[in-house]
CSV table of C-alpha atoms in Angstrom, one decimal:
chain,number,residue,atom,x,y,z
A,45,UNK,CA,8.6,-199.0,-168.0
A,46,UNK,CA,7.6,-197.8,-164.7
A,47,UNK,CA,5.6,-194.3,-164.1
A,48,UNK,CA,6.3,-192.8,-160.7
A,49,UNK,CA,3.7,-189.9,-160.3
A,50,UNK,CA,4.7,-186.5,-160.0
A,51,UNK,CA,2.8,-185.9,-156.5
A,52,UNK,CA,4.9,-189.0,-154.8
A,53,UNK,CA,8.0,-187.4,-156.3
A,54,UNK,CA,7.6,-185.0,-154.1
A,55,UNK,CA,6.8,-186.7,-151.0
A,56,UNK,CA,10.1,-188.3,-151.4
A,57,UNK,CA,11.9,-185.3,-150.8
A,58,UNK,CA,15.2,-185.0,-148.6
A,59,UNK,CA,15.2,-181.4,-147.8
A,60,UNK,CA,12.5,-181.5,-145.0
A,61,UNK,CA,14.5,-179.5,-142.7
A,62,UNK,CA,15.2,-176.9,-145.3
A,63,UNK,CA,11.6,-176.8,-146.2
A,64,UNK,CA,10.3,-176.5,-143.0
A,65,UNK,CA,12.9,-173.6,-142.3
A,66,UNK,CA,11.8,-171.6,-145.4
A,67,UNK,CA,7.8,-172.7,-144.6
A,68,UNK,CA,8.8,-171.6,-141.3
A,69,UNK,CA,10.3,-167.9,-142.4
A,70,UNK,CA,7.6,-167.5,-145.3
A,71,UNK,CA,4.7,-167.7,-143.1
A,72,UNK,CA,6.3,-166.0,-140.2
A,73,UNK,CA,4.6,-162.5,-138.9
A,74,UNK,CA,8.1,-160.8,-139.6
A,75,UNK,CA,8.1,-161.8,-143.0
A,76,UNK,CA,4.9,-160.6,-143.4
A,77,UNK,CA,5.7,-157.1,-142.5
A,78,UNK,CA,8.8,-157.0,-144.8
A,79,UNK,CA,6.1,-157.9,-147.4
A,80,UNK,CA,3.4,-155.4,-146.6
A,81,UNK,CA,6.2,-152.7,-146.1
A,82,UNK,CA,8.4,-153.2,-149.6
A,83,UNK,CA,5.0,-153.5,-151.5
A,84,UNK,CA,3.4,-149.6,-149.6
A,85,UNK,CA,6.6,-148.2,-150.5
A,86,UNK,CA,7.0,-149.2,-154.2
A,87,UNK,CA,3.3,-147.9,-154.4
A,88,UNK,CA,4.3,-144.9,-152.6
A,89,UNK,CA,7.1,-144.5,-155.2
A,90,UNK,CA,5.2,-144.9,-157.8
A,91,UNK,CA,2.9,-142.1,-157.0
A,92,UNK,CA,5.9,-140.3,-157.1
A,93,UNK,CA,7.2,-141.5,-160.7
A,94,UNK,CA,4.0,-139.7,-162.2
A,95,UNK,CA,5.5,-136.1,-161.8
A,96,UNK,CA,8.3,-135.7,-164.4
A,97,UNK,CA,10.5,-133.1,-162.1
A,98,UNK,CA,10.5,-135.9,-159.2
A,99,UNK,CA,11.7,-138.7,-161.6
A,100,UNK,CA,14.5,-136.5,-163.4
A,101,UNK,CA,15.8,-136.0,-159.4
A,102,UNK,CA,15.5,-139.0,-158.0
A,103,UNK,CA,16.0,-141.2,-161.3
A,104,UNK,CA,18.7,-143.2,-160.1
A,105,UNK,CA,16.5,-144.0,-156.6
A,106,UNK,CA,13.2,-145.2,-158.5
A,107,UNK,CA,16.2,-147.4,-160.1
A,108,UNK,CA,17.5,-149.0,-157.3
A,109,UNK,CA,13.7,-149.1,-155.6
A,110,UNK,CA,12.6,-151.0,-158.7
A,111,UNK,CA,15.5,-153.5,-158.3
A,112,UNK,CA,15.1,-153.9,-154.7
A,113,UNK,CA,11.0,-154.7,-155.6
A,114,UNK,CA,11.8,-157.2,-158.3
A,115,UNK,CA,14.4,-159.3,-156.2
A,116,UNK,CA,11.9,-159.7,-153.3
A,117,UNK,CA,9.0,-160.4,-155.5
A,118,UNK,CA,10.9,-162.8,-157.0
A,119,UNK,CA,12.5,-164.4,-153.7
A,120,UNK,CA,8.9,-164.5,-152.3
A,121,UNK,CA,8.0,-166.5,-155.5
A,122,UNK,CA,10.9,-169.1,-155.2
A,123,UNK,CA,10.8,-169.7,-151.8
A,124,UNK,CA,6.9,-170.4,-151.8
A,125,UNK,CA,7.4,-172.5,-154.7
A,126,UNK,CA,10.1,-174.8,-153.0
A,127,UNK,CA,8.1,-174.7,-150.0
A,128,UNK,CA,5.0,-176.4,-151.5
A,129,UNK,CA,5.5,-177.0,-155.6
A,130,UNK,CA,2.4,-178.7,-156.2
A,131,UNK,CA,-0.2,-176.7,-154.1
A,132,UNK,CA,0.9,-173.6,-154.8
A,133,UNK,CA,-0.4,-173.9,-158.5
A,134,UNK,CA,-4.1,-175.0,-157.1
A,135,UNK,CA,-4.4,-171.2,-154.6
A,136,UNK,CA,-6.2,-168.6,-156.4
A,137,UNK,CA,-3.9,-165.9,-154.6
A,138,UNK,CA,-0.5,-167.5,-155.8
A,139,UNK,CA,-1.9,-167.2,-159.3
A,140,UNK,CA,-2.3,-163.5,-159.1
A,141,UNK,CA,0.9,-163.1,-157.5
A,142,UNK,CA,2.1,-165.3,-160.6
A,143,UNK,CA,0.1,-162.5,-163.0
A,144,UNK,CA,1.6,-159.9,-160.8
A,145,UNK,CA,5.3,-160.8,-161.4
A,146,UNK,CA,4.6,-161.4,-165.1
A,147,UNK,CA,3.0,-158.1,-165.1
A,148,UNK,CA,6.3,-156.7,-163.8
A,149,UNK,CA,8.8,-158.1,-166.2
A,150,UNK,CA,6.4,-157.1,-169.4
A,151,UNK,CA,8.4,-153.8,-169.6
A,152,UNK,CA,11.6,-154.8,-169.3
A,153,UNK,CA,11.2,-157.4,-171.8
A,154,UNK,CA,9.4,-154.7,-174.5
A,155,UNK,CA,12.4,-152.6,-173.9
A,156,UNK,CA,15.0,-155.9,-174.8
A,157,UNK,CA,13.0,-156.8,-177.8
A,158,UNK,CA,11.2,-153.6,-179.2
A,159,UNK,CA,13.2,-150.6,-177.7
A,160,UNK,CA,12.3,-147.5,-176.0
A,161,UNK,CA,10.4,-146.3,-178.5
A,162,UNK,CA,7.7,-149.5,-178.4
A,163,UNK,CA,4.5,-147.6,-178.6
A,164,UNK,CA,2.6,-149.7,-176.6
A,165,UNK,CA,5.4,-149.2,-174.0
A,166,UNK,CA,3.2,-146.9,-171.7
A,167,UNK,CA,0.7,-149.1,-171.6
A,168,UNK,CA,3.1,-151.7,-169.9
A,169,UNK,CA,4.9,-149.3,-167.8
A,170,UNK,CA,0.8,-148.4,-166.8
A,171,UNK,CA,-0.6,-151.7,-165.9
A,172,UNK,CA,2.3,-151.7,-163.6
A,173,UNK,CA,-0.5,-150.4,-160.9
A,174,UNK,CA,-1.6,-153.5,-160.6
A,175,UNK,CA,1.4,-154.6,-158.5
A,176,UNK,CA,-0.2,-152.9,-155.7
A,177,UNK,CA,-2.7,-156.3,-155.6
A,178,UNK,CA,-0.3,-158.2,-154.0
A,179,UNK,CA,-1.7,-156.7,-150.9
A,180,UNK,CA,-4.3,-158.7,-151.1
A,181,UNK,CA,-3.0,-162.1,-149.7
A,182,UNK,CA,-1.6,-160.2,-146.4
A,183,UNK,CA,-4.8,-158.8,-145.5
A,184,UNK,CA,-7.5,-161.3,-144.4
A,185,UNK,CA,-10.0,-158.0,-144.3
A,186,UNK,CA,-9.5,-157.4,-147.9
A,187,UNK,CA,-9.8,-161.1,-148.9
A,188,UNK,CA,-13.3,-161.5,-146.7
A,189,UNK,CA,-14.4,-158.1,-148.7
A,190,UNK,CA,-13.7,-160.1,-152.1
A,191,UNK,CA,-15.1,-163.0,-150.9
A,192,UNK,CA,-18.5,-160.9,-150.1
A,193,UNK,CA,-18.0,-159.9,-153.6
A,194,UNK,CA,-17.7,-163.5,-155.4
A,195,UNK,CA,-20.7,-164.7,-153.7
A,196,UNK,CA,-22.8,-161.8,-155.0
A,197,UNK,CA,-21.7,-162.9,-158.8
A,198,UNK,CA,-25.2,-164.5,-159.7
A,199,UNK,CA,-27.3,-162.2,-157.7
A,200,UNK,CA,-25.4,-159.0,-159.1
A,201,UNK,CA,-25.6,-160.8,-162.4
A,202,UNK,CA,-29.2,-161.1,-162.2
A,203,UNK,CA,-29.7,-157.4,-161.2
A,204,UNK,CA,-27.6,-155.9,-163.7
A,205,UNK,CA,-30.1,-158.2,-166.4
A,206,UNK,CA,-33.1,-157.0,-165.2
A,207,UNK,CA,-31.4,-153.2,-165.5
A,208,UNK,CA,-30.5,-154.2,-169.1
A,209,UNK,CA,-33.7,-155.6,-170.0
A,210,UNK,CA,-35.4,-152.0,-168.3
A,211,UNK,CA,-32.8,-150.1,-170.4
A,212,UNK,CA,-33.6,-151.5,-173.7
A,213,UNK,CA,-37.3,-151.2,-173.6
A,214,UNK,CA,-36.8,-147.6,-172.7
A,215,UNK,CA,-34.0,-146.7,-175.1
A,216,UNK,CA,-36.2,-148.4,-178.1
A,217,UNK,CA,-38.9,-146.0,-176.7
A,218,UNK,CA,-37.0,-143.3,-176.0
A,219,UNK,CA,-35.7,-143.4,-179.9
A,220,UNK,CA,-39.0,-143.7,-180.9
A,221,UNK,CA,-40.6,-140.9,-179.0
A,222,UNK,CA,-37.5,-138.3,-179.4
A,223,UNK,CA,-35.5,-139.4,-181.7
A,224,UNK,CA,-37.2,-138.1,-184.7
A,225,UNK,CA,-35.3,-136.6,-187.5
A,226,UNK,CA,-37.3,-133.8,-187.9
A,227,UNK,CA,-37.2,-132.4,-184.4
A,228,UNK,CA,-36.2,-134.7,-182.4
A,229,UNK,CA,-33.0,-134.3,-180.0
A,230,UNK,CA,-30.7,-136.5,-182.4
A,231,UNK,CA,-27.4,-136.1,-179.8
A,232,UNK,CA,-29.2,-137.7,-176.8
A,233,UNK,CA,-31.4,-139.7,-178.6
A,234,UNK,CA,-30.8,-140.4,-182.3
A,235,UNK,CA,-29.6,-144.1,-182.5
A,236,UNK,CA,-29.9,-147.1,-180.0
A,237,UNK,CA,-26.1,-146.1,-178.6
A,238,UNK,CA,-26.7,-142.7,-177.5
A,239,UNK,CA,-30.0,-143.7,-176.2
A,240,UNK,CA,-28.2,-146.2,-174.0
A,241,UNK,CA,-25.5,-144.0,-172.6
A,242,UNK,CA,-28.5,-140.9,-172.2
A,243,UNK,CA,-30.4,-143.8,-169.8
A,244,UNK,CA,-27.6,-144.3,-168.1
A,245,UNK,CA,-27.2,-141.1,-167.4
A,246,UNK,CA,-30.4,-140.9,-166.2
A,247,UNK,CA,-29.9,-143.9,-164.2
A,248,UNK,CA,-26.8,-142.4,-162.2
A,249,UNK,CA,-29.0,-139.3,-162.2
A,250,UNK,CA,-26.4,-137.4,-163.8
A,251,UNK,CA,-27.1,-134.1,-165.4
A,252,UNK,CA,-30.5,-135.8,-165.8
A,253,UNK,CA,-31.8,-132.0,-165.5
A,254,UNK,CA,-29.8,-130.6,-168.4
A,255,UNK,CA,-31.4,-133.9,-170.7
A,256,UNK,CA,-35.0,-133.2,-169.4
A,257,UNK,CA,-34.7,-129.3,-170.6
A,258,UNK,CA,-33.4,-130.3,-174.0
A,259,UNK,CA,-36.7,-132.4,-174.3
A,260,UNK,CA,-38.6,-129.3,-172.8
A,261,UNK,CA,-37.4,-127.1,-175.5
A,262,UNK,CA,-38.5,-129.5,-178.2
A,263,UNK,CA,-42.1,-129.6,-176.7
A,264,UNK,CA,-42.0,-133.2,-176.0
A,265,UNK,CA,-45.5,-133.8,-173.7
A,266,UNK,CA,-44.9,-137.1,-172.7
A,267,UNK,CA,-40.7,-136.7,-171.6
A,268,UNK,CA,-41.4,-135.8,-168.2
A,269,UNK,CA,-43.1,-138.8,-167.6
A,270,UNK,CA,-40.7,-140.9,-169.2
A,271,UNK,CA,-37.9,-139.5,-167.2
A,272,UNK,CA,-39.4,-139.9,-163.7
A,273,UNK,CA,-40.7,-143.8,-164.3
A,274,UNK,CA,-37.1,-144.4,-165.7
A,275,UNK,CA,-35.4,-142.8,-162.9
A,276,UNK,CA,-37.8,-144.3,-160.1
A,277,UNK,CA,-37.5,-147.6,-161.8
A,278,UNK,CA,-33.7,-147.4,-162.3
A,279,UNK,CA,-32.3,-145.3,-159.9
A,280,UNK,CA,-34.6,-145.8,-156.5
A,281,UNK,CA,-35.3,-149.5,-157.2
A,282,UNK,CA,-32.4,-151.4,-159.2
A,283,UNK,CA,-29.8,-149.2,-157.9
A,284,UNK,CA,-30.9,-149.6,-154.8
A,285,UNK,CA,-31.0,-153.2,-154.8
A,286,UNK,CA,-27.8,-154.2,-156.2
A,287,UNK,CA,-26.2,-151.8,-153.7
A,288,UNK,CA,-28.7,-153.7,-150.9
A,289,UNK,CA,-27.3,-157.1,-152.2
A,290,UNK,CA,-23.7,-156.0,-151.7
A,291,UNK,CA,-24.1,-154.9,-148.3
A,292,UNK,CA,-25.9,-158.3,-147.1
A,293,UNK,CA,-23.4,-160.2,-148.7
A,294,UNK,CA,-20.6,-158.1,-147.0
A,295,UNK,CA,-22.1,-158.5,-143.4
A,296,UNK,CA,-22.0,-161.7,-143.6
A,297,UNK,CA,-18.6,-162.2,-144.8
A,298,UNK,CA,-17.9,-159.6,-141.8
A,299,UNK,CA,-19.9,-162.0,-139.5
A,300,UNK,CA,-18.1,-165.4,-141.0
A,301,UNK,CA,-14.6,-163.5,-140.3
A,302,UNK,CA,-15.3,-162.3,-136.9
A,303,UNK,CA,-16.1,-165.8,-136.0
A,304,UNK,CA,-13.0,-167.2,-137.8
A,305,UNK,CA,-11.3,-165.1,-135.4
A,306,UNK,CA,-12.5,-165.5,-132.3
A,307,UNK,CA,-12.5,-169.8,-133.3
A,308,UNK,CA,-8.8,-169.4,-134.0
A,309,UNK,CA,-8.3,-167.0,-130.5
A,310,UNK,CA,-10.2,-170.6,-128.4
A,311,UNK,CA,-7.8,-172.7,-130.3
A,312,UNK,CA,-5.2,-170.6,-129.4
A,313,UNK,CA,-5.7,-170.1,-125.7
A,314,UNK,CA,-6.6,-174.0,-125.2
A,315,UNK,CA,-3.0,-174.7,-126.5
A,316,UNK,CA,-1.8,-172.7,-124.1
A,317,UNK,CA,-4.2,-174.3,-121.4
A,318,UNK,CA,-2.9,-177.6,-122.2
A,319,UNK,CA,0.7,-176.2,-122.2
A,320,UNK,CA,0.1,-175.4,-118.5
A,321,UNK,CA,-1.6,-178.0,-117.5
A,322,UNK,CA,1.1,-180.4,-119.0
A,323,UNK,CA,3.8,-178.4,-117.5
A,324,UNK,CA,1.8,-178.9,-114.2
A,325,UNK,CA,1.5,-182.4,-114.0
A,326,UNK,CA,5.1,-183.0,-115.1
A,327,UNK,CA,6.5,-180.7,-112.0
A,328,UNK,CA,3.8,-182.4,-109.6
A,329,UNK,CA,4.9,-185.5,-110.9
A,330,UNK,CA,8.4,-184.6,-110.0
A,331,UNK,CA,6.9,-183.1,-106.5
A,332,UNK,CA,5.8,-186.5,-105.9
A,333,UNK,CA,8.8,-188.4,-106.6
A,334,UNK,CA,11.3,-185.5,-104.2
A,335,UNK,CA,8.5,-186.5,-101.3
A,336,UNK,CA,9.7,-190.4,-101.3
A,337,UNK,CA,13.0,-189.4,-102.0
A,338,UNK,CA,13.6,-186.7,-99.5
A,339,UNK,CA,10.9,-187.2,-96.6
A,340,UNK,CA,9.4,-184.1,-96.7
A,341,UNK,CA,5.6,-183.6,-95.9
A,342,UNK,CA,3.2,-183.4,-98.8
A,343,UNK,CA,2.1,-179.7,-97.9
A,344,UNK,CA,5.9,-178.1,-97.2
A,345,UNK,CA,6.4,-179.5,-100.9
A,346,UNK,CA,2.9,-178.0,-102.1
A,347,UNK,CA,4.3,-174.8,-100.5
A,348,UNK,CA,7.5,-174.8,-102.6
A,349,UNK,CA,5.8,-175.9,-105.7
A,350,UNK,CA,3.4,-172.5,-105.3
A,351,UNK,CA,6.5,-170.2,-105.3
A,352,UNK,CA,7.3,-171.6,-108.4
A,353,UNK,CA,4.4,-171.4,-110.3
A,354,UNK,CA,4.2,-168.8,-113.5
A,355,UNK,CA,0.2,-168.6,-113.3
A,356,UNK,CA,-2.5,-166.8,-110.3
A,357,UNK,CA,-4.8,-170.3,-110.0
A,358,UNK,CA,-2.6,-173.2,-108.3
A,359,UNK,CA,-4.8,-176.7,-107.9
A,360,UNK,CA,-2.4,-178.9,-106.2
A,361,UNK,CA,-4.6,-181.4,-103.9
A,362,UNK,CA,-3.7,-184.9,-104.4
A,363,UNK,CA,-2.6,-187.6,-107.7
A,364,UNK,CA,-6.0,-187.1,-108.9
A,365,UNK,CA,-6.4,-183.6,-108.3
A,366,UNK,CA,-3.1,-183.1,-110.6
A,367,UNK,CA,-4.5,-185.1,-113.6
A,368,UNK,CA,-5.0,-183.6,-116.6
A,369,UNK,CA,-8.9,-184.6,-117.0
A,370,UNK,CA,-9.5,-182.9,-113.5
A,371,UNK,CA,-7.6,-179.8,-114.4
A,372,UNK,CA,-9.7,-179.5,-117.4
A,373,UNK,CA,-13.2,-179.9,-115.6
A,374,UNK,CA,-12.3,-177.7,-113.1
A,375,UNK,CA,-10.7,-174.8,-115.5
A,376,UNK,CA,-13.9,-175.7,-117.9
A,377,UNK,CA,-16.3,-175.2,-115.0
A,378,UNK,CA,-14.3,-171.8,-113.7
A,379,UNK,CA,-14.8,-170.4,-117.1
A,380,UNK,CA,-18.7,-171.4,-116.9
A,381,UNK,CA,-19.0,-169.3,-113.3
A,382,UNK,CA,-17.4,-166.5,-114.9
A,383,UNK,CA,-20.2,-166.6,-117.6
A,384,UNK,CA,-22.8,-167.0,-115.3
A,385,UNK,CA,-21.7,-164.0,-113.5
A,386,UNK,CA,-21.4,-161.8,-116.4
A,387,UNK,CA,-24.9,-163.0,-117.2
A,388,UNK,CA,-26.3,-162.4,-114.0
A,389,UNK,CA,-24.6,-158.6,-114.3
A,390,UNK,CA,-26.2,-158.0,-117.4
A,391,UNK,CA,-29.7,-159.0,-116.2
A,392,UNK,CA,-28.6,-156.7,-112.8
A,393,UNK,CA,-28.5,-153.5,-115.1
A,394,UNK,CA,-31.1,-154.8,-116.9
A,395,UNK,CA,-33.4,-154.3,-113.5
A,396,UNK,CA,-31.7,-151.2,-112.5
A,397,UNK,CA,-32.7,-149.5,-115.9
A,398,UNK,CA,-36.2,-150.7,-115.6
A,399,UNK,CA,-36.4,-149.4,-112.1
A,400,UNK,CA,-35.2,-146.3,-113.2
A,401,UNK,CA,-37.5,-145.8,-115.9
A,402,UNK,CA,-40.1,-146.1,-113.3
A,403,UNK,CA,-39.2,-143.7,-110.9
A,404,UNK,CA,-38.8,-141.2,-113.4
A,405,UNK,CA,-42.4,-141.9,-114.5
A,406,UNK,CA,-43.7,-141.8,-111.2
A,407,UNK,CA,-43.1,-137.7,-110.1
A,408,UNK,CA,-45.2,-137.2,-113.9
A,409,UNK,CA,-48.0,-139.3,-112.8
A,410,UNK,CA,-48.0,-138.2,-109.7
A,411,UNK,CA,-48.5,-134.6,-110.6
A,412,UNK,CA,-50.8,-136.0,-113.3
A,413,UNK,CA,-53.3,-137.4,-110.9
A,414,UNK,CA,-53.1,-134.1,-109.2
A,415,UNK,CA,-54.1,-131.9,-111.3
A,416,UNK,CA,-56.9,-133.9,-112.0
A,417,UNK,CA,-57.7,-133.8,-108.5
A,418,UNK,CA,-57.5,-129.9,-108.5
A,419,UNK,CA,-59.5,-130.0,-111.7
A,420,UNK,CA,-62.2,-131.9,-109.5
């Protein structure tokens, strides 16, 4: 019995113009917006469905909203599927959209199965917020933030440790030292729990005033110093890192994303170089062949090839100088002059500040030297 793999199953497919008509709309920039828009305005609407008097009067449009949401969730799900079955599985992003829809169909089934009355109902009519994620694949901002946030895992991880390990040493001496029965402050400080959630407290420097004059009233000698060397320890130094660490971590995924950008901007503008340049040749070509054909001189042709040209730099010189490989030299070495002239401006105003520092210095030392002359 012969196996045929899935994978080649579907490189045998007969619907590649279909598919590359829906690939074609799915990905398209209008498409997009349709996306972005249907998923702000169920969000909108659902900060709306929160006050009781808005939902009894406009119960019957959160219905039709809701429908509308569903079908294009659900169309948007199809049609990325058909358009790449196999890969769309292996994308991180088309697995939370797959969570997403699941998420939104929970109620409905709870309702089919269990009733209205489901207690557990609110809970899936709440996690319904979550639909507002699907954001996240249409905004390449918010996908570099969580990439900035995946990358600090380990080093967050090892920060939040080291906070851990700081806590439990100082909520085993905090219990010790005020958690005595007899007078000790057994709210804040009277098992390993409350000692915890006390610290952390501290650590947010939350009310940390209102714990320290608790401890005051009991006559605690040492709580004063146990409260500043937590906080400074917790607050000023581990806090401060892990918030440090974020920030790194998010300038470069700021950096990595503005290069991205201006990568896919070159690309972009040397397609349409060679676009023009191809075009060029093509109607020089042509130029070439109505000069044997009709007997006109090269230049009256070059003169009616200028008047039809759609761009301001027109190199028309000879077979060569209409060749793709010259065209690209000589735009390449247009684009380095243009650098070298912006670098050259820079170091201009550069000079002209300096000079200007200068001259303003000169009127102080000049009545600098003076008075020391009159002083003489």
């Amino acid at each position: 019995m012969v196996t045929i793999p899935l994978i080649h199953l579907f490189d045998r497919r007969k619907d590649d113009q279909c598919q590359a008509f829906v690939k074609k709309v799915v990905t398209s920039r209008l498409f997009h917006i349709i996306m972005i828009s249907t998923i702000s305005l169920n969000a909108f609407l659902t900060v709306l469905w929160t006050s009781y008097k808005i939902r009894y009067r406009l119960f019957r449009v959160f219905e039709i909203s809701e429908i509308i949401f569903v079908s294009i969730c659900t169309s948007e799900f199809l049609m990325k599927v058909y358009v790449d079955p196999v890969n769309y599985w292996k994308d991180g992003y088309s697995m939370l959209d797959v969570l997403i829809i699941i998420i939104i169909f929970i109620p409905y089934l709870l309702r089919k199965i269990k009733g209205e009355h489901y207690p557990y109902l609110n809970i899936a009519e709440g996690i319904q917020s979550l639909r507002i994620l699907k954001l996240i694949p249409y905004s390449r901002g918010i996908r570099t933030l969580i990439i900035a946030v995946g990358q600090t895992v380990y080093t967050v991880a090892s920060v939040l440790t080291l906070l851990f390990v700081l806590m439990y040493i100082f909520a085993i001496l905090g219990f010790c030292l005020f958690g005595v029965v007899e007078k000790g402050d057994m709210n804040n400080w009277g098992n390993l729990a409350a000692a915890f959630f006390t610290l952390f407290s501290l650590a947010t420097v939350d009310g940390w005033t209102n714990l320290q004059e608790q401890l005051d009233v009991r006559n605690f000698t040492l709580s004063r110093v146990f409260t500043i060397a937590f906080i400074l320890l917790a607050s000023f130094i581990f806090l401060n890192m892990f918030v440090g660490v974020m920030i790194m971590h998010t300038e470069d995924s700021i950096k990595k994303f503005e290069r991205e950008l201006m990568l896919e901007r070159q690309v972009t503008l040397m397609e349409e170089k060679q676009v023009i340049l191809k075009r060029q040749q093509e109607e020089v070509e042509s130029l070439m062949k109505t000069q044997n054909n009709v007997g006109k001189s090269f230049s009256e042709l070059v003169e009616d090839f200028k008047k039809t040209l759609r761009h301001t730099d027109p190199m028309v010189l000879d077979d060569f100088g209409t060749s793709l490989s010259f065209m690209d030299v000589y735009l390449s070495t247009l684009d380095n002059q243009d650098a070298t002239v912006n670098k050259l401006q820079e170091l201009y105003y550069e000079i002209v500040n300096v000079l200007c520092l200068i001259l303003e210095d000169l009127p102080k030392k000049k009545s600098q030297s003076l008075e020391g002359l009159e002083e003489k």
